[in-house]
Amino acid sequence: MTSLIEQAKQKAAFQAVDEHVLPHHRVIGVGSGSTVVHVVARLLQRDPALNAKTVFVPTSFQSRGLLLDGGLTVGDVEQYSEIDVTIDGADEVDSALNAIKGGGAAHLQEKVVAEAAKKFVIVADYRKDSKVLGEQWTQGVPVEVVPFAWRAVMKKLQALGSKDAKLRMAVKKAGPVVTDNGNFLIDAPFGLIHDPAKLLKDVKLITGVVEVGLFCNMAEIAYFGNEDGSVTIRAK
């Protein structure tokens, strides 16, 4: 039996696809994570003739696999630098549609694909909906770093106020998580983040940081699936 949370994710994903992936679109960005599984499922329910004329740009090994398994045509941002719409999940979204992403270690590619899109749409369940970033997602802001610099970056993050910043360690593998890009991840808690754009700038300026899991002033609309089967929509 499908859990209420999975049903909520599905509701949000299906509605977002139905309302934002349009027949004339030819390049679609597809994010990563558990909610995106439902995005791909809905894309596969479209008219096969439309999908045959559409290129899908994944943001991770996971979403690339989902798209290929579904028989869809896959491209990348090097080939398709302008994307009609990108739909992706999030770890947390605040009242201004700023988001924390990177729980799945794919936020560098996710941000590149989101920024290449004319429209960026977030899909999530009700647990990811917050007034201020840091309310629900307490694991910290994901920071992708080049491996040789992680200790130096960690010290800088601690100096910025993230006293509990930690290198993300792998499960079922000895050592740290390694991203699709061959980098390490630091999870840096900053408590409640009232000015995510400033924090993004401060962290991004640290030498050795590749990308920061703060997506500020990027999303145009977010869909949150609720326990009761409804969908809450927040738009700019």
mmCIF file of C-alpha atoms in Angstrom:
data_model
loop_
_atom_site.group_PDB
_atom_site.id
_atom_site.type_symbol
_atom_site.label_atom_id
_atom_site.label_comp_id
_atom_site.label_asym_id
_atom_site.label_seq_id
_atom_site.Cartn_x
_atom_site.Cartn_y
_atom_site.Cartn_z
ATOM 1 C CA MET A 1 0.000 0.000 0.000
ATOM 2 C CA THR A 2 1.319 3.429 -0.940
ATOM 3 C CA SER A 3 2.067 5.610 2.096
ATOM 4 C CA LEU A 4 0.339 8.951 2.618
ATOM 5 C CA ILE A 5 3.644 10.719 2.042
ATOM 6 C CA GLU A 6 4.184 8.972 -1.301
ATOM 7 C CA GLN A 7 0.605 9.796 -2.291
ATOM 8 C CA ALA A 8 1.247 13.436 -1.378
ATOM 9 C CA LYS A 9 4.411 13.494 -3.482
ATOM 10 C CA GLN A 10 2.560 11.935 -6.395
ATOM 11 C CA LYS A 11 -0.276 14.471 -6.225
ATOM 12 C CA ALA A 12 2.149 17.402 -6.290
ATOM 13 C CA ALA A 13 4.284 15.923 -9.068
ATOM 14 C CA PHE A 14 1.349 15.000 -11.307
ATOM 15 C CA GLN A 15 -0.271 18.428 -10.992
ATOM 16 C CA ALA A 16 3.004 20.239 -11.669
ATOM 17 C CA VAL A 17 3.657 18.189 -14.809
ATOM 18 C CA ASP A 18 0.081 18.650 -16.027
ATOM 19 C CA GLU A 19 0.222 22.431 -15.577
ATOM 20 C CA HIS A 20 3.776 23.221 -16.681
ATOM 21 C CA VAL A 21 4.938 20.643 -19.226
ATOM 22 C CA LEU A 22 3.129 21.910 -22.303
ATOM 23 C CA PRO A 23 2.701 20.358 -25.762
ATOM 24 C CA HIS A 24 4.961 22.918 -27.447
ATOM 25 C CA HIS A 25 7.850 22.341 -25.015
ATOM 26 C CA ARG A 26 10.795 20.533 -26.570
ATOM 27 C CA VAL A 27 13.411 20.519 -23.764
ATOM 28 C CA ILE A 28 12.430 19.556 -20.213
ATOM 29 C CA GLY A 29 14.718 19.549 -17.174
ATOM 30 C CA VAL A 30 14.144 16.699 -14.733
ATOM 31 C CA GLY A 31 15.455 16.923 -11.191
ATOM 32 C CA SER A 32 16.472 14.292 -8.655
ATOM 33 C CA GLY A 33 15.068 12.657 -5.559
ATOM 34 C CA SER A 34 12.069 10.687 -4.388
ATOM 35 C CA THR A 35 9.405 13.113 -5.647
ATOM 36 C CA VAL A 36 10.955 13.195 -9.119
ATOM 37 C CA VAL A 37 10.178 9.483 -9.480
ATOM 38 C CA HIS A 38 6.539 10.587 -9.733
ATOM 39 C CA VAL A 39 7.435 13.400 -12.153
ATOM 40 C CA VAL A 40 8.946 10.865 -14.547
ATOM 41 C CA ALA A 41 5.957 8.545 -14.083
ATOM 42 C CA ARG A 42 3.628 11.349 -15.164
ATOM 43 C CA LEU A 43 5.842 12.272 -18.121
ATOM 44 C CA LEU A 44 5.608 8.671 -19.296
ATOM 45 C CA GLN A 45 1.812 8.969 -19.303
ATOM 46 C CA ARG A 46 1.936 11.777 -21.864
ATOM 47 C CA ASP A 47 1.157 11.230 -25.525
ATOM 48 C CA PRO A 48 4.081 9.140 -26.847
ATOM 49 C CA ALA A 49 4.133 11.311 -29.958
ATOM 50 C CA LEU A 50 4.865 14.371 -27.795
ATOM 51 C CA ASN A 51 7.579 12.589 -25.835
ATOM 52 C CA ALA A 52 9.182 11.451 -29.081
ATOM 53 C CA LYS A 53 9.685 15.129 -30.004
ATOM 54 C CA THR A 54 11.015 16.104 -26.569
ATOM 55 C CA VAL A 55 14.494 15.959 -25.038
ATOM 56 C CA PHE A 56 14.764 15.459 -21.262
ATOM 57 C CA VAL A 57 17.765 16.863 -19.369
ATOM 58 C CA PRO A 58 18.490 14.955 -16.131
ATOM 59 C CA THR A 59 20.296 16.349 -13.089
ATOM 60 C CA SER A 60 21.814 13.149 -11.725
ATOM 61 C CA PHE A 61 22.684 9.518 -12.352
ATOM 62 C CA GLN A 62 19.336 8.656 -10.722
ATOM 63 C CA SER A 63 17.112 10.774 -12.957
ATOM 64 C CA ARG A 64 19.094 9.843 -16.064
ATOM 65 C CA GLY A 65 18.404 6.195 -15.277
ATOM 66 C CA LEU A 66 14.691 6.816 -14.742
ATOM 67 C CA LEU A 67 14.407 8.623 -18.085
ATOM 68 C CA LEU A 68 16.390 6.010 -20.017
ATOM 69 C CA ASP A 69 14.437 3.166 -18.427
ATOM 70 C CA GLY A 70 11.277 4.883 -19.649
ATOM 71 C CA GLY A 71 12.587 5.046 -23.204
ATOM 72 C CA LEU A 72 12.814 8.846 -23.260
ATOM 73 C CA THR A 73 15.436 10.843 -25.143
ATOM 74 C CA VAL A 74 18.109 12.225 -22.814
ATOM 75 C CA GLY A 75 20.310 15.265 -23.398
ATOM 76 C CA ASP A 76 22.504 17.569 -21.323
ATOM 77 C CA VAL A 77 22.972 21.294 -20.804
ATOM 78 C CA GLU A 78 26.028 21.323 -23.050
ATOM 79 C CA GLN A 79 23.714 20.378 -25.927
ATOM 80 C CA TYR A 80 20.624 22.227 -24.691
ATOM 81 C CA SER A 81 21.608 25.378 -22.830
ATOM 82 C CA GLU A 82 18.042 26.745 -22.913
ATOM 83 C CA ILE A 83 15.395 24.588 -21.243
ATOM 84 C CA ASP A 84 11.653 25.254 -21.433
ATOM 85 C CA VAL A 85 10.873 24.167 -17.869
ATOM 86 C CA THR A 86 12.678 22.294 -15.091
ATOM 87 C CA ILE A 87 10.775 20.393 -12.408
ATOM 88 C CA ASP A 88 12.668 19.307 -9.303
ATOM 89 C CA GLY A 89 12.148 18.422 -5.667
ATOM 90 C CA ALA A 90 13.528 20.179 -2.590
ATOM 91 C CA ASP A 91 14.536 19.403 0.964
ATOM 92 C CA GLU A 92 12.846 22.553 2.266
ATOM 93 C CA VAL A 93 11.132 25.621 0.782
ATOM 94 C CA ASP A 94 10.502 28.899 2.593
ATOM 95 C CA SER A 95 7.676 31.421 2.206
ATOM 96 C CA ALA A 96 9.605 33.310 -0.511
ATOM 97 C CA LEU A 97 10.295 30.115 -2.540
ATOM 98 C CA ASN A 98 13.949 29.943 -1.552
ATOM 99 C CA ALA A 99 14.962 26.307 -1.164
ATOM 100 C CA ILE A 100 17.523 23.997 0.376
ATOM 101 C CA LYS A 101 18.574 21.207 -1.971
ATOM 102 C CA GLY A 102 21.378 18.677 -1.956
ATOM 103 C CA GLY A 103 20.114 16.004 0.411
ATOM 104 C CA GLY A 104 20.614 13.625 -2.492
ATOM 105 C CA ALA A 105 24.081 15.040 -3.267
ATOM 106 C CA ALA A 106 23.093 16.358 -6.707
ATOM 107 C CA HIS A 107 22.618 20.095 -6.155
ATOM 108 C CA LEU A 108 25.399 21.248 -8.507
ATOM 109 C CA GLN A 109 23.804 19.662 -11.559
ATOM 110 C CA GLU A 110 20.340 20.545 -10.250
ATOM 111 C CA LYS A 111 21.244 24.225 -10.032
ATOM 112 C CA VAL A 112 22.797 24.306 -13.494
ATOM 113 C CA VAL A 113 19.684 22.734 -15.035
ATOM 114 C CA ALA A 114 17.348 24.963 -13.003
ATOM 115 C CA GLU A 115 19.188 28.134 -14.033
ATOM 116 C CA ALA A 116 19.092 27.091 -17.689
ATOM 117 C CA ALA A 117 15.287 26.878 -17.587
ATOM 118 C CA LYS A 118 12.826 29.577 -18.524
ATOM 119 C CA LYS A 119 10.724 28.350 -15.589
ATOM 120 C CA PHE A 120 11.779 26.444 -12.464
ATOM 121 C CA VAL A 121 9.052 24.476 -10.652
ATOM 122 C CA ILE A 122 9.455 22.763 -7.266
ATOM 123 C CA VAL A 123 7.455 19.701 -6.195
ATOM 124 C CA ALA A 124 7.480 18.331 -2.643
ATOM 125 C CA ASP A 125 5.324 16.991 0.153
ATOM 126 C CA TYR A 126 3.936 18.990 3.078
ATOM 127 C CA ARG A 127 6.934 18.203 5.311
ATOM 128 C CA LYS A 128 9.158 20.419 3.155
ATOM 129 C CA ASP A 129 6.982 23.536 3.507
ATOM 130 C CA SER A 130 8.410 26.126 5.931
ATOM 131 C CA LYS A 131 8.219 29.827 6.628
ATOM 132 C CA VAL A 132 11.990 30.076 7.155
ATOM 133 C CA LEU A 133 14.709 27.734 5.922
ATOM 134 C CA GLY A 134 16.098 25.634 8.738
ATOM 135 C CA GLU A 135 12.754 25.028 10.449
ATOM 136 C CA GLN A 136 12.201 21.536 9.045
ATOM 137 C CA TRP A 137 15.532 20.681 7.396
ATOM 138 C CA THR A 138 17.977 20.680 10.302
ATOM 139 C CA GLN A 139 20.694 18.523 8.741
ATOM 140 C CA GLY A 140 22.371 21.626 7.349
ATOM 141 C CA VAL A 141 23.037 23.332 4.045
ATOM 142 C CA PRO A 142 24.764 20.917 1.640
ATOM 143 C CA VAL A 143 28.069 22.334 0.391
ATOM 144 C CA GLU A 144 29.907 20.555 -2.416
ATOM 145 C CA VAL A 145 33.684 20.939 -2.125
ATOM 146 C CA VAL A 146 36.767 19.778 -3.976
ATOM 147 C CA PRO A 147 38.184 16.854 -1.982
ATOM 148 C CA PHE A 148 41.621 18.285 -1.184
ATOM 149 C CA ALA A 149 40.101 21.452 0.335
ATOM 150 C CA TRP A 150 37.407 19.994 2.580
ATOM 151 C CA ARG A 151 39.218 20.607 5.875
ATOM 152 C CA ALA A 152 39.995 24.209 4.986
ATOM 153 C CA VAL A 153 36.409 24.802 3.870
ATOM 154 C CA MET A 154 35.118 23.206 7.079
ATOM 155 C CA LYS A 155 37.071 25.700 9.182
ATOM 156 C CA LYS A 156 35.688 28.607 7.158
ATOM 157 C CA LEU A 157 32.120 27.299 7.547
ATOM 158 C CA GLN A 158 32.612 27.003 11.291
ATOM 159 C CA ALA A 159 33.890 30.583 11.354
ATOM 160 C CA LEU A 160 30.706 31.665 9.540
ATOM 161 C CA GLY A 161 28.640 30.166 12.346
ATOM 162 C CA SER A 162 28.137 26.522 11.418
ATOM 163 C CA LYS A 163 29.801 25.015 14.489
ATOM 164 C CA ASP A 164 28.401 21.539 13.727
ATOM 165 C CA ALA A 165 29.417 21.353 10.062
ATOM 166 C CA LYS A 166 30.320 17.772 9.131
ATOM 167 C CA LEU A 167 31.701 15.872 6.180
ATOM 168 C CA ARG A 168 28.885 13.664 4.860
ATOM 169 C CA MET A 169 29.837 10.027 5.237
ATOM 170 C CA ALA A 170 28.665 7.259 2.940
ATOM 171 C CA VAL A 171 26.392 4.355 3.847
ATOM 172 C CA LYS A 172 27.536 0.844 2.848
ATOM 173 C CA LYS A 173 30.901 2.331 1.817
ATOM 174 C CA ALA A 174 33.873 3.258 3.925
ATOM 175 C CA GLY A 175 34.617 6.964 3.695
ATOM 176 C CA PRO A 176 32.767 10.072 2.539
ATOM 177 C CA VAL A 177 29.953 10.496 0.041
ATOM 178 C CA VAL A 178 31.339 11.243 -3.422
ATOM 179 C CA THR A 179 29.091 13.257 -5.746
ATOM 180 C CA ASP A 180 28.459 12.497 -9.419
ATOM 181 C CA ASN A 181 31.139 15.138 -10.070
ATOM 182 C CA GLY A 182 33.774 13.431 -7.911
ATOM 183 C CA ASN A 183 33.570 15.912 -5.049
ATOM 184 C CA PHE A 184 32.874 15.728 -1.289
ATOM 185 C CA LEU A 185 29.911 17.160 0.631
ATOM 186 C CA ILE A 186 29.821 19.091 3.874
ATOM 187 C CA ASP A 187 26.485 19.507 5.670
ATOM 188 C CA ALA A 188 26.569 22.869 7.425
ATOM 189 C CA PRO A 189 23.733 23.727 9.861
ATOM 190 C CA PHE A 190 23.154 27.465 10.344
ATOM 191 C CA GLY A 191 19.956 27.343 12.387
ATOM 192 C CA LEU A 192 17.111 29.452 11.016
ATOM 193 C CA ILE A 193 18.246 31.115 7.777
ATOM 194 C CA HIS A 194 16.521 34.488 7.553
ATOM 195 C CA ASP A 195 18.714 35.796 4.707
ATOM 196 C CA PRO A 196 19.527 32.789 2.502
ATOM 197 C CA ALA A 197 20.812 34.932 -0.372
ATOM 198 C CA LYS A 198 23.499 36.501 1.845
ATOM 199 C CA LEU A 199 24.478 33.122 3.276
ATOM 200 C CA LEU A 200 24.698 31.690 -0.236
ATOM 201 C CA LYS A 201 27.077 34.477 -1.260
ATOM 202 C CA ASP A 202 29.215 34.146 1.862
ATOM 203 C CA VAL A 203 29.623 30.382 1.489
ATOM 204 C CA LYS A 204 30.128 30.461 -2.280
ATOM 205 C CA LEU A 205 33.040 32.868 -1.849
ATOM 206 C CA ILE A 206 35.010 30.325 0.179
ATOM 207 C CA THR A 207 37.834 28.949 -1.961
ATOM 208 C CA GLY A 208 37.290 25.243 -2.518
ATOM 209 C CA VAL A 209 33.499 25.443 -2.549
ATOM 210 C CA VAL A 210 32.038 24.175 -5.815
ATOM 211 C CA GLU A 211 28.342 24.833 -5.136
ATOM 212 C CA VAL A 212 25.972 25.565 -2.268
ATOM 213 C CA GLY A 213 22.591 23.905 -1.765
ATOM 214 C CA LEU A 214 20.728 27.197 -1.401
ATOM 215 C CA PHE A 215 18.474 27.999 -4.358
ATOM 216 C CA CYS A 216 17.561 31.675 -3.949
ATOM 217 C CA ASN A 217 15.210 33.681 -6.165
ATOM 218 C CA MET A 218 15.012 30.848 -8.676
ATOM 219 C CA ALA A 219 11.697 29.018 -8.307
ATOM 220 C CA GLU A 220 8.603 30.546 -9.860
ATOM 221 C CA ILE A 221 6.114 28.191 -8.221
ATOM 222 C CA ALA A 222 6.037 25.289 -5.748
ATOM 223 C CA TYR A 223 3.563 22.432 -5.290
ATOM 224 C CA PHE A 224 3.210 20.741 -1.899
ATOM 225 C CA GLY A 225 1.216 17.526 -1.651
ATOM 226 C CA ASN A 226 -0.776 17.260 1.590
ATOM 227 C CA GLU A 227 -1.892 14.311 3.724
ATOM 228 C CA ASP A 228 -5.546 14.881 2.857
ATOM 229 C CA GLY A 229 -4.926 14.550 -0.879
ATOM 230 C CA SER A 230 -4.974 18.276 -1.614
ATOM 231 C CA VAL A 231 -2.102 20.265 -3.127
ATOM 232 C CA THR A 232 -0.920 23.608 -1.791
ATOM 233 C CA ILE A 233 0.466 25.926 -4.461
ATOM 234 C CA ARG A 234 2.779 28.831 -3.690
ATOM 235 C CA ALA A 235 3.710 31.201 -6.488
ATOM 236 C CA LYS A 236 5.618 34.451 -6.789
#
